[in-house]
mmCIF file of C-alpha atoms in Angstrom:
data_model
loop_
_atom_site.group_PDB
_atom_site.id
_atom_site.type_symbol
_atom_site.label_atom_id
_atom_site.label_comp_id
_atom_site.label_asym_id
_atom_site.label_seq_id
_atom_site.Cartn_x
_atom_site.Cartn_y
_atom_site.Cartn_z
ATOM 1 C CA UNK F 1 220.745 128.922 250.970
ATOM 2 C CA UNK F 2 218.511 126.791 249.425
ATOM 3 C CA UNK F 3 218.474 123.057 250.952
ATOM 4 C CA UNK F 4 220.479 120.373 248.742
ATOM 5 C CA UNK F 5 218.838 118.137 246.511
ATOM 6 C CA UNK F 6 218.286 114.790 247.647
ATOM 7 C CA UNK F 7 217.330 111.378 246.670
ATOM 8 C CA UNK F 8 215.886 108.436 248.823
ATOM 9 C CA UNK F 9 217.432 105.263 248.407
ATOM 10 C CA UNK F 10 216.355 101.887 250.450
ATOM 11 C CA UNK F 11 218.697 99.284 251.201
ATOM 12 C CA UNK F 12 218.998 96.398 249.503
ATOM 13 C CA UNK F 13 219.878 93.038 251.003
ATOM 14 C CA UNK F 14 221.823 92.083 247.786
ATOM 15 C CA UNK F 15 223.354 95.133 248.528
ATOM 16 C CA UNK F 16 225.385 94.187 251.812
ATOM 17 C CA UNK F 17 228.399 92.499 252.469
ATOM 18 C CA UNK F 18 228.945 89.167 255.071
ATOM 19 C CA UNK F 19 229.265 91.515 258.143
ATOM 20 C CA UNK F 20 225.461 92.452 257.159
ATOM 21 C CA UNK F 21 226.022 96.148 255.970
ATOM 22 C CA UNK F 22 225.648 98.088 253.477
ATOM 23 C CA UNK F 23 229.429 97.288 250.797
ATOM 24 C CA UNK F 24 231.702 100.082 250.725
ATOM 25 C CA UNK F 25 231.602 100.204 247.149
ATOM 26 C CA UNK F 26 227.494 100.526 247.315
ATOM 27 C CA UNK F 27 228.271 104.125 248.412
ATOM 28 C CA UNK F 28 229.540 105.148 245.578
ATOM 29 C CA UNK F 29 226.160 103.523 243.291
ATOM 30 C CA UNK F 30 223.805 105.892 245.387
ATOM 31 C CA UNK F 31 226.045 109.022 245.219
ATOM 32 C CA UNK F 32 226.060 108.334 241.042
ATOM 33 C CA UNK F 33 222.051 108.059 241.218
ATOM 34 C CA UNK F 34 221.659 111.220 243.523
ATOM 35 C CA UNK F 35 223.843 112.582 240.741
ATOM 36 C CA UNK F 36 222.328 111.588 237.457
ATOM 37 C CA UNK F 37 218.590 112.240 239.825
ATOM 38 C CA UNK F 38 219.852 115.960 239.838
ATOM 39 C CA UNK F 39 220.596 116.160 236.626
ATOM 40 C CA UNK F 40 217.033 114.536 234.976
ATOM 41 C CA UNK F 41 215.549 116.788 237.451
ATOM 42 C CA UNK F 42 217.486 120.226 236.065
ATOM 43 C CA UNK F 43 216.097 118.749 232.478
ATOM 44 C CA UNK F 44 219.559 116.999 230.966
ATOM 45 C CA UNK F 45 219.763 113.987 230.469
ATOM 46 C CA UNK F 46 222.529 111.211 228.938
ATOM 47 C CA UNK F 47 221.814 111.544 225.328
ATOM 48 C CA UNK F 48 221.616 115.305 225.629
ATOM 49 C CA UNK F 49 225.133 116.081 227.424
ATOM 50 C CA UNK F 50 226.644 113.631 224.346
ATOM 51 C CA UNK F 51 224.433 115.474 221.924
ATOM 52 C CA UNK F 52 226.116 118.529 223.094
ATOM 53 C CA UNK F 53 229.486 116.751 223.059
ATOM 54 C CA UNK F 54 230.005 116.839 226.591
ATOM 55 C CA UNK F 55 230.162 114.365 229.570
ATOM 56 C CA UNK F 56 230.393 114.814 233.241
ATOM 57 C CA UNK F 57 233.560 112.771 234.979
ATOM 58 C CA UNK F 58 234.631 112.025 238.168
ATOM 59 C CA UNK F 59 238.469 112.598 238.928
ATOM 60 C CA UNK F 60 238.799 112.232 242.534
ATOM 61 C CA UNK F 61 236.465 110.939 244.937
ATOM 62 C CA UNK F 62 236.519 110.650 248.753
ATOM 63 C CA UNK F 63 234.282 108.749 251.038
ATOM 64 C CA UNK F 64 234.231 109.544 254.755
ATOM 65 C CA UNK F 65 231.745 106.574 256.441
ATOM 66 C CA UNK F 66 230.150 107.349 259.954
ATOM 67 C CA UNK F 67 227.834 105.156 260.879
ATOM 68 C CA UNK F 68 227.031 101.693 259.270
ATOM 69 C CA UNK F 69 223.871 100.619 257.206
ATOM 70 C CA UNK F 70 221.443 97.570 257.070
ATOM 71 C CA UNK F 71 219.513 96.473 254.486
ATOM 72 C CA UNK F 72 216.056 97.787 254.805
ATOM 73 C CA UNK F 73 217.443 101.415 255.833
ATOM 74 C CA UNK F 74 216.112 103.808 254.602
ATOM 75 C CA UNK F 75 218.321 106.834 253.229
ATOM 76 C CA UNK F 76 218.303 110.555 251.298
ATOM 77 C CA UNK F 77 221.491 111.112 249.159
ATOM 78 C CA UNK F 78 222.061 114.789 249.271
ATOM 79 C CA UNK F 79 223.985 116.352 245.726
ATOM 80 C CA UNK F 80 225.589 120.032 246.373
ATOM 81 C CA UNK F 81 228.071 121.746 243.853
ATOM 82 C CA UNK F 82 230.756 124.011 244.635
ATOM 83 C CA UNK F 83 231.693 125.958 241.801
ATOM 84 C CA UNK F 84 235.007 127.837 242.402
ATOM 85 C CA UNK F 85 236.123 128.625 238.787
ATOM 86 C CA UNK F 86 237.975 126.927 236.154
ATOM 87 C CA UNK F 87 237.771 123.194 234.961
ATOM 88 C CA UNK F 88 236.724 121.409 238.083
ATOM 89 C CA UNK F 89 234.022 121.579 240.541
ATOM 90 C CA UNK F 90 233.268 119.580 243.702
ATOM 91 C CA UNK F 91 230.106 117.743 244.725
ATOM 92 C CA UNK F 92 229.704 117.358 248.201
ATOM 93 C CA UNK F 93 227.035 114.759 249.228
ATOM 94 C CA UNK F 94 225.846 113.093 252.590
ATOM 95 C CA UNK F 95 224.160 109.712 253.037
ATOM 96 C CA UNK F 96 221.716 110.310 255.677
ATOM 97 C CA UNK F 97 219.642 108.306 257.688
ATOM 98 C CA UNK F 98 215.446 109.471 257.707
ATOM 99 C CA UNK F 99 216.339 109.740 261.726
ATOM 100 C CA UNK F 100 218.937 112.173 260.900
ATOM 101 C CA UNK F 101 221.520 110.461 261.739
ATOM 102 C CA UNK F 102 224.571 110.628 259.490
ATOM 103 C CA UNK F 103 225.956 107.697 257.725
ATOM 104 C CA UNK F 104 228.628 108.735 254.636
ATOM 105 C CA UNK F 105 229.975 111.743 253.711
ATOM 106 C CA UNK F 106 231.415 111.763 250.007
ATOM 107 C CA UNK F 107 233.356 114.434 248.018
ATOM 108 C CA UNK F 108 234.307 114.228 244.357
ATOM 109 C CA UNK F 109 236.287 116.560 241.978
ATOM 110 C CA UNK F 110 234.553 116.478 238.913
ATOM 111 C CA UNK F 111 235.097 118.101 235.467
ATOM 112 C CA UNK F 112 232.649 118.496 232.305
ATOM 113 C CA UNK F 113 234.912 116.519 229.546
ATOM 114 C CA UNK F 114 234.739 117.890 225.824
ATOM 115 C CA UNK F 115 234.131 114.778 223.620
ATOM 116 C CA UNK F 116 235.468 115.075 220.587
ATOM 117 C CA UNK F 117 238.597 116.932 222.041
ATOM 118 C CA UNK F 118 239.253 114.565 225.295
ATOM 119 C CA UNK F 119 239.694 117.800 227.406
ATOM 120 C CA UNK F 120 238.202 119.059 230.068
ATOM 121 C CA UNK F 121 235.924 122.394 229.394
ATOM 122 C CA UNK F 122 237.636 125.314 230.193
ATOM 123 C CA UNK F 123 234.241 126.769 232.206
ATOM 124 C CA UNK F 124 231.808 123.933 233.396
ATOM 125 C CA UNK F 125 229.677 126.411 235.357
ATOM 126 C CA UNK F 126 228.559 127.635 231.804
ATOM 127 C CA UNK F 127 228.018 124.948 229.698
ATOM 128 C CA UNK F 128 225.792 123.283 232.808
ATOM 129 C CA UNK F 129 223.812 126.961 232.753
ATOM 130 C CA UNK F 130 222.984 126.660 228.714
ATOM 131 C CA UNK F 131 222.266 122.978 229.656
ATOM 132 C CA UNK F 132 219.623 123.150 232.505
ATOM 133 C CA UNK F 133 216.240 124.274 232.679
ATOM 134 C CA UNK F 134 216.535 125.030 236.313
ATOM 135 C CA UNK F 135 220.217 126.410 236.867
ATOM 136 C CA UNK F 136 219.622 126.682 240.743
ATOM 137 C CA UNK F 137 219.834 122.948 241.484
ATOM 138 C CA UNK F 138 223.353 123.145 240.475
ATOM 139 C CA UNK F 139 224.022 126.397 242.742
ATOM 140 C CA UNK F 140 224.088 128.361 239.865
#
């Protein structure tokens, strides 16, 4: 299996909160770049998924943090997907220190919404295949 792609991300000072790491809600920011980083990388970008009448959303998302973050570390934000069938899919990421060492692990349930009908498309797995230029970054 082919190793997940990944994003490096420093840490901003802005970026922590008054105990001097990195804000819980921060977390979330880099997981959405390593995200839309994967996607300009596979060759689709915002105004092509609208132009297609589609959109990628997030319907459950789950943080795990293990170790804390100062501004001025240095971090890759990994993006996997999971593709089991049907509407959703799962993107497992990691936050991860350039010493290895582990600092957030973050899930999300995630769907591929049709625009124009406000519904979820029935097979995701597909529509990101006909998107891409490179289907394996998405596992595919």
């Amino acid at each position: 299996m082919a190793e997940p792609y990944s994003v490096r991300v420093t840490v901003r000072g802005y970026e922590t909160d008054t105990q001097g790491h990195l804000n819980q809600a921060v977390y979330l920011n880099y997981a959405e770049h390593a995200r839309w980083s994967l996607l300009q990388a596979a060759g689709i970008s915002q105004r092509g998924l609208t132009g297609q009448g589609v959109g990628p959303v997030a319907l459950e998302t789950t943080i795990s943090y293990r170790r804390e973050l100062v501004a001025g570390d240095e971090v890759d934000v990994t993006c996997a997907f999971e593709w089991r069938g049907g509407k959703t899919f799962r993107i497992h990421q990691q936050v991860v220190k350039t010493d290895g060492t582990l600092a957030a692990e973050i899930s999300a349930v995630c769907g591929l919404l049709d625009l124009k009908a406000r519904k979820l498309v029935a097979d995701p797995a597909a529509a990101f295949k006909e998107l891409t230029t490179d289907p394996a970054l998405f596992g595919l």
